[in-house]
PDB file of C-alpha atoms in Angstrom:
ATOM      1  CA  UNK P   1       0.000   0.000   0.000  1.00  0.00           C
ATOM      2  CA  UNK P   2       1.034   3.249  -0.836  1.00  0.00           C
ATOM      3  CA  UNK P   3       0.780   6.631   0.597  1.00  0.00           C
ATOM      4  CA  UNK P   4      -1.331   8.789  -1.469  1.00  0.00           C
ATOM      5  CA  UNK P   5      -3.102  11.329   0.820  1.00  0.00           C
ATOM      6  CA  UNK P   6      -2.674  13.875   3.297  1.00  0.00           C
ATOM      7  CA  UNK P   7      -4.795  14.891   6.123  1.00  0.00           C
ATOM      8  CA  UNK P   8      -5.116  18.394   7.117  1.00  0.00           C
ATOM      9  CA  UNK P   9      -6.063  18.791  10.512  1.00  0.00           C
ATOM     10  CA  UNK P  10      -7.141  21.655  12.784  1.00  0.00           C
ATOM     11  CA  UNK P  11      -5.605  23.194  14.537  1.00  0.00           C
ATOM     12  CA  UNK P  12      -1.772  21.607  15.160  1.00  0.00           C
ATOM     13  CA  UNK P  13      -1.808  18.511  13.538  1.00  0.00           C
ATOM     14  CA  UNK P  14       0.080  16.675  10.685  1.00  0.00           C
ATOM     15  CA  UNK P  15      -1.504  13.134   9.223  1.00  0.00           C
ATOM     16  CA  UNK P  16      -0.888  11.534   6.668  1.00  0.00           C
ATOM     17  CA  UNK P  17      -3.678   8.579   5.247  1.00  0.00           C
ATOM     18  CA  UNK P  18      -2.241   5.281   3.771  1.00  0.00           C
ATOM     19  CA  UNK P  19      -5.352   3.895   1.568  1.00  0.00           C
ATOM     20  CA  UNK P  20      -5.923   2.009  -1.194  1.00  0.00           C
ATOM     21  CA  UNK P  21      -6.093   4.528  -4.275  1.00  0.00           C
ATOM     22  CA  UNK P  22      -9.742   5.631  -4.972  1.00  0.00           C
ATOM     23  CA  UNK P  23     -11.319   4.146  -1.541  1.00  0.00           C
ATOM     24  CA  UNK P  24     -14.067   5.941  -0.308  1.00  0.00           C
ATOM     25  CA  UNK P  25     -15.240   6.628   2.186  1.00  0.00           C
ATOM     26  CA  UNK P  26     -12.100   5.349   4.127  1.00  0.00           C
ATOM     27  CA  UNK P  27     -12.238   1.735   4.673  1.00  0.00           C
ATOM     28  CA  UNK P  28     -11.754   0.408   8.579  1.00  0.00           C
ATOM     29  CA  UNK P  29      -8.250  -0.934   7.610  1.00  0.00           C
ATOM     30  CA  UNK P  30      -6.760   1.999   6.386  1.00  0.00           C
ATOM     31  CA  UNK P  31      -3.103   2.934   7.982  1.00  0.00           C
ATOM     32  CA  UNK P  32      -2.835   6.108   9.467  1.00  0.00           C
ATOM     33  CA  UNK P  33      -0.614   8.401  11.558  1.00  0.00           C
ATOM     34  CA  UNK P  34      -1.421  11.469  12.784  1.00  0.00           C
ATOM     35  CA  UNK P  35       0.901  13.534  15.575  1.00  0.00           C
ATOM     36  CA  UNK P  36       0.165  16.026  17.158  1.00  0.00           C
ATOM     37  CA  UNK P  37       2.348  19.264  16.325  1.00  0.00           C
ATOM     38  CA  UNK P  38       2.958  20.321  19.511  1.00  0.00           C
ATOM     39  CA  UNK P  39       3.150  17.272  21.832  1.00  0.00           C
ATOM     40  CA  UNK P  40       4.269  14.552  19.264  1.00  0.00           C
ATOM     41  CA  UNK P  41       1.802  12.712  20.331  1.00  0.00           C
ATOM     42  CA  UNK P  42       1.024   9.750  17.664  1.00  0.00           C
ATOM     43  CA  UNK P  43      -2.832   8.823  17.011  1.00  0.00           C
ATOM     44  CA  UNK P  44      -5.086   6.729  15.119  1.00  0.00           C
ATOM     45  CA  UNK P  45      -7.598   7.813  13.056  1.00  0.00           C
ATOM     46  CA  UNK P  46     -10.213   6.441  14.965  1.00  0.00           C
ATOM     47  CA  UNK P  47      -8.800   9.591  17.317  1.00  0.00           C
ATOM     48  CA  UNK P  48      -8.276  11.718  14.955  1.00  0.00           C
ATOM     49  CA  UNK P  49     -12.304  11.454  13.667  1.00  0.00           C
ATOM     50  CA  UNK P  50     -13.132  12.901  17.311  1.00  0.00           C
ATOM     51  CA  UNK P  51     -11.864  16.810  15.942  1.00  0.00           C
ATOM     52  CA  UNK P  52     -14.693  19.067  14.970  1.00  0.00           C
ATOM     53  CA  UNK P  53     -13.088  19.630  11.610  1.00  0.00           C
ATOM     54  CA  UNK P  54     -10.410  17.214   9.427  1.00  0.00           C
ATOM     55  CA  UNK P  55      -9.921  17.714   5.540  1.00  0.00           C
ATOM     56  CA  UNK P  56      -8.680  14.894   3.537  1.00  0.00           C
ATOM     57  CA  UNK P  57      -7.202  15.750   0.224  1.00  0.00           C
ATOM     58  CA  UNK P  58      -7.155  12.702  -2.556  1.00  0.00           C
ATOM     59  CA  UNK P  59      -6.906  11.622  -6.071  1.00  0.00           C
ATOM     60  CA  UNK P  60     -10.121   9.781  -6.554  1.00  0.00           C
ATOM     61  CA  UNK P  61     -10.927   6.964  -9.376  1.00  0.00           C
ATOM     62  CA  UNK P  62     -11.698   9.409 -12.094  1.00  0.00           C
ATOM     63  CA  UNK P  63      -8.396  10.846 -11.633  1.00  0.00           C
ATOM     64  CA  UNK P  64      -9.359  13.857  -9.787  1.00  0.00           C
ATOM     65  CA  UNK P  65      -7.600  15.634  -6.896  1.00  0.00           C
ATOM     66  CA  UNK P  66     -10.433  16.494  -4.659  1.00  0.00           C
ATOM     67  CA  UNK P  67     -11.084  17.433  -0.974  1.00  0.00           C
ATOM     68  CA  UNK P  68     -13.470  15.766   1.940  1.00  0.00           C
ATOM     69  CA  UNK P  69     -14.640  17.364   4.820  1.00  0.00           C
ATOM     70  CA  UNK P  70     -15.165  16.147   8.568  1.00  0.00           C
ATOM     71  CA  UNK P  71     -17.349  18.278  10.479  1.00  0.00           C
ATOM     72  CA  UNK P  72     -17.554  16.897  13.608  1.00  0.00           C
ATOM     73  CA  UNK P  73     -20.806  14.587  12.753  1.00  0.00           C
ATOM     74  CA  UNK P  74     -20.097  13.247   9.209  1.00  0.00           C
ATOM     75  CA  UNK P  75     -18.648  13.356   5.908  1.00  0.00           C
ATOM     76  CA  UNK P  76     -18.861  16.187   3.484  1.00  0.00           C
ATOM     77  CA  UNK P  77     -17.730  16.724   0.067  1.00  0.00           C
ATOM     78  CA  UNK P  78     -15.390  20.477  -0.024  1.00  0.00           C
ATOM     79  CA  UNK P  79     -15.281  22.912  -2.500  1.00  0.00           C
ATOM     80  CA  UNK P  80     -11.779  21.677  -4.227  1.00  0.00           C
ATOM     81  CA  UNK P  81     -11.316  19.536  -7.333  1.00  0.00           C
ATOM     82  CA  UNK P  82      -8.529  19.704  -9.820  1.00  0.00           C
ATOM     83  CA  UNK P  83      -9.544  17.102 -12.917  1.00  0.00           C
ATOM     84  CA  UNK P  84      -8.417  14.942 -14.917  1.00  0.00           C
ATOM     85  CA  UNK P  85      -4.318  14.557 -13.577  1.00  0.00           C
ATOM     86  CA  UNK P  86      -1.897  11.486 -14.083  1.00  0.00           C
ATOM     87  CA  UNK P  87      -2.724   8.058 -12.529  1.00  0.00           C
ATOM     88  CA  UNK P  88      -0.941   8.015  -9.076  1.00  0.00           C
ATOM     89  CA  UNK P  89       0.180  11.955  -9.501  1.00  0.00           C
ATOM     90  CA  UNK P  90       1.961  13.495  -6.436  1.00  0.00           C
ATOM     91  CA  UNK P  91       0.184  15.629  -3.809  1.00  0.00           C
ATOM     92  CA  UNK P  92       1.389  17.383  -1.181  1.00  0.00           C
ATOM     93  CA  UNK P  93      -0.669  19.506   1.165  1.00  0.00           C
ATOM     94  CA  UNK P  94       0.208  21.981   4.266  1.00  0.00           C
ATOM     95  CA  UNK P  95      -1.604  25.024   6.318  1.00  0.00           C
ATOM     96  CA  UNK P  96      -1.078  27.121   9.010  1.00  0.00           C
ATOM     97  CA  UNK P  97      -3.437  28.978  11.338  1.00  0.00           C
ATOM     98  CA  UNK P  98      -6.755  28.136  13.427  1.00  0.00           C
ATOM     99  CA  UNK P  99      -9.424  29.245  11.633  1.00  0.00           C
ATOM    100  CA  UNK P 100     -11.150  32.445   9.182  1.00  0.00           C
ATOM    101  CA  UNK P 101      -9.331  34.576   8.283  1.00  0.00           C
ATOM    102  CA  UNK P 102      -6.179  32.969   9.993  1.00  0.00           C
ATOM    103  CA  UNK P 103      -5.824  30.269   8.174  1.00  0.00           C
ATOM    104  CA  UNK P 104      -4.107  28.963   5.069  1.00  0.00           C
ATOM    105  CA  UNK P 105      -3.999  25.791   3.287  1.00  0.00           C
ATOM    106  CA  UNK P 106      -1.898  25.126  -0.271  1.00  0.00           C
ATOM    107  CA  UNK P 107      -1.931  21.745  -2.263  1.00  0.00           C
ATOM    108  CA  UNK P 108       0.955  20.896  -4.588  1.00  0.00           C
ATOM    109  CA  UNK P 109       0.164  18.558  -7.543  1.00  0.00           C
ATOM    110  CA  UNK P 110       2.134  17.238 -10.540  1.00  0.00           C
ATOM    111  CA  UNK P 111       0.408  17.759 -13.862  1.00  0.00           C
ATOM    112  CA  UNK P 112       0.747  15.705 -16.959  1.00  0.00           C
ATOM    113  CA  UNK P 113       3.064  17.838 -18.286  1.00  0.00           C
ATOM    114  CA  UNK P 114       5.534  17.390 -15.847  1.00  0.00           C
ATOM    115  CA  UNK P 115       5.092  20.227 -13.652  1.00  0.00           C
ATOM    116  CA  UNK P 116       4.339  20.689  -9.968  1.00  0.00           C
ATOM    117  CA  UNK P 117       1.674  23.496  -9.362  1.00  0.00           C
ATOM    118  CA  UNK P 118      -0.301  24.715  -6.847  1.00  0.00           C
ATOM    119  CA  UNK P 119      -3.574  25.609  -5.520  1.00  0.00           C
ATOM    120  CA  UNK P 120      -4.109  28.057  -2.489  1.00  0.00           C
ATOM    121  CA  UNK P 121      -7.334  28.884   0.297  1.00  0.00           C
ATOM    122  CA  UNK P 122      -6.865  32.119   2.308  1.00  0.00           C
ATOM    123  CA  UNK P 123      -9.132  32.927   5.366  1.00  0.00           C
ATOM    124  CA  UNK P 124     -12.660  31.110   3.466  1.00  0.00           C
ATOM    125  CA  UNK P 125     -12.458  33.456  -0.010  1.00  0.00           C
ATOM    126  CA  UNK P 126     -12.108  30.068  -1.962  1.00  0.00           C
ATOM    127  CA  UNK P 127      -9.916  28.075  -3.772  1.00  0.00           C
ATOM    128  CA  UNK P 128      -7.551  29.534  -6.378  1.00  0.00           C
ATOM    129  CA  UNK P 129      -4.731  28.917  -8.740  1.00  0.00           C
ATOM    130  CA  UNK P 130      -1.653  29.597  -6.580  1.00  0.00           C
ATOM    131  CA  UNK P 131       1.539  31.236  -7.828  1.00  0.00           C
ATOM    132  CA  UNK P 132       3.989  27.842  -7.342  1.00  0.00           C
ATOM    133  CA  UNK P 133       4.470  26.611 -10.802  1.00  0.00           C
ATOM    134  CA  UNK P 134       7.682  24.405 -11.420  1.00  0.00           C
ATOM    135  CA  UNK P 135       9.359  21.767 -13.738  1.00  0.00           C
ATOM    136  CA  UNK P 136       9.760  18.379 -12.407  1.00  0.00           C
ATOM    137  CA  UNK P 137      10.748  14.986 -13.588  1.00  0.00           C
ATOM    138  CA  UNK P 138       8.361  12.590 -14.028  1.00  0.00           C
ATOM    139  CA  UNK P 139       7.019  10.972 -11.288  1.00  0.00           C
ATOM    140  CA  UNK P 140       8.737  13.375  -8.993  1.00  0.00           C
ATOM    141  CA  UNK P 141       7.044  13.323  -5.414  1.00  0.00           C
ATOM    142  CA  UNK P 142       6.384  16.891  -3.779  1.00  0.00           C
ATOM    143  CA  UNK P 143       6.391  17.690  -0.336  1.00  0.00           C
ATOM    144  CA  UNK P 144       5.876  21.088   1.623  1.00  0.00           C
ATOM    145  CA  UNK P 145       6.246  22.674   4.899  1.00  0.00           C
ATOM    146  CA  UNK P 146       4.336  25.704   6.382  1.00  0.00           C
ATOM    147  CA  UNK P 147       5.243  28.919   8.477  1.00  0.00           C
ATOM    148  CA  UNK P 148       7.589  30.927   9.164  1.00  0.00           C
ATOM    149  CA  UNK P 149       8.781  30.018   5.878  1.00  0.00           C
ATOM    150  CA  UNK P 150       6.650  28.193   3.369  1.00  0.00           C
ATOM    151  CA  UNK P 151       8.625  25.476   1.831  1.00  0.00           C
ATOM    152  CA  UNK P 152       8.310  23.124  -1.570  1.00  0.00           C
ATOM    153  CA  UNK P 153      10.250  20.063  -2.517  1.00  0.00           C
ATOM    154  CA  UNK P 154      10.249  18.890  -5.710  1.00  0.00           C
ATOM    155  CA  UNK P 155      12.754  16.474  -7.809  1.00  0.00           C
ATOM    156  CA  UNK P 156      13.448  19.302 -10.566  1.00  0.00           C
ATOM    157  CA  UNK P 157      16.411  17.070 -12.158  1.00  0.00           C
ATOM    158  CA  UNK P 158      19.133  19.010 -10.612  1.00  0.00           C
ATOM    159  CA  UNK P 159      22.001  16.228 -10.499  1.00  0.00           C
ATOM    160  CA  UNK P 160      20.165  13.862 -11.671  1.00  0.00           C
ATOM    161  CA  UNK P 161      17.348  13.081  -9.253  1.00  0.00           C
ATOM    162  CA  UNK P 162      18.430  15.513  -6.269  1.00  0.00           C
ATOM    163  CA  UNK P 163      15.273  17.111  -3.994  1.00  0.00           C
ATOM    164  CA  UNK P 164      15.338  21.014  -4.730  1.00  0.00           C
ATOM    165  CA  UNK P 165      13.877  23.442  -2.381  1.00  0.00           C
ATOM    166  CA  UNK P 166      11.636  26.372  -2.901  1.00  0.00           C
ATOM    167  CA  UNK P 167      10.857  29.112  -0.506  1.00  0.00           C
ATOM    168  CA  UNK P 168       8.561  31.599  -0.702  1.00  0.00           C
ATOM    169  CA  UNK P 169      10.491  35.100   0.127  1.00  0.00           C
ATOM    170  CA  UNK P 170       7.863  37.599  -1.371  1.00  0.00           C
ATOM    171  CA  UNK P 171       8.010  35.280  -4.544  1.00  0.00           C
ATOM    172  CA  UNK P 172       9.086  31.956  -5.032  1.00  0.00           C
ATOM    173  CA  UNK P 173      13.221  31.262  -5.074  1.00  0.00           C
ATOM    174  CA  UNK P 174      15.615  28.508  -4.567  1.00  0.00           C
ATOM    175  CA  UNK P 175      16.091  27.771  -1.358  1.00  0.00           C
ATOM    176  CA  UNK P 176      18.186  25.242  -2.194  1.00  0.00           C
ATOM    177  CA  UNK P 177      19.521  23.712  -5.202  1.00  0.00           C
ATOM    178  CA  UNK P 178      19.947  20.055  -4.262  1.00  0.00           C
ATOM    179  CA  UNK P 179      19.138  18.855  -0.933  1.00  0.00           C
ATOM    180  CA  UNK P 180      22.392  16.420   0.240  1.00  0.00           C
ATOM    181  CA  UNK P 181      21.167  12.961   0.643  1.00  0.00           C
ATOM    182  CA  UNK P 182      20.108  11.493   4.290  1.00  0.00           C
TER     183      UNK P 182
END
């Protein structure tokens, strides 16, 4: 099984969802982890269903990126849906803040075309086409990381298959070329 999906959790918490691709609602054997920001607590997502508000971003099995709600007392479909990308495409989704106008959420996705873009909700005005828009090879994963600094990582080619950095500094820049290996 492989992981597909992020959770986004209010208000400090960082899941990730291990499913089988398409699977919905959530099946009763999915693997998840979710820890708490703060305390590092891990949980399950039996625990995790007990917050008054979880979004779970997907690619579904019409190859759509879309979002699903949990309000506290059931399932809801949200307001984003990016169609008609790759089989297996990367996503990668962060946010900061509580709550209205506070808070921020961006989800990274590769295109067919090779490129890693992204798609941004500020404070409940919607969902628009964000600014992030970068080459990567194919089948590059993409991962991001939120305040002080947001951060993207993408495979852009550089050396080969190295993990490049991108940092938003009143428009996005190389943070760093290639990340060294672990």
């Amino acid at each position: 099984m492989d992981c597909r999906s992020q959770f986004w959790c209010r208000p400090a918490w960082h899941c990730h969802c291990c499913y089988e691709l398409g699977r919905w609602p959530l099946p009763h054997s999915v693997s998840t982890r979710c820890v708490h920001a703060k305390s590092n607590r891990i949980y399950n997502l039996s625990n995790v269903l007990t917050l008054s508000r979880l979004s779970v971003y997907f690619q579904d099995t019409n190859r759509n990126f879309v979002e699903r709600g949990w309000d506290g007392s059931g399932w809801y479909t949200g307001g984003l849906k990016i169609s008609n990308q790759p089989p297996r495409a990367s996503l990668g989704v962060t946010s900061w803040g509580e709550s209205g106008s506070s808070l921020g959420i961006r989800v990274y996705y590769a295109t067919q075309d090779n490129l890693i873009k992204e798609k941004a909700w500020d404070g409940g005005g919607g969902w628009y086409d964000g600014g992030f828009q970068q080459r990567s090879i194919p089948g590059s994963r993409v991962a991001a990381i939120p305040l002080p600094v947001l951060r993207v990582y993408l495979q852009n080619g550089t050396e080969v298959s190295g993990i490049t950095e991108y940092a938003w500094n009143s428009g996005w820049v190389v943070g760093q070329a290639v990340l060294p290996p672990a």
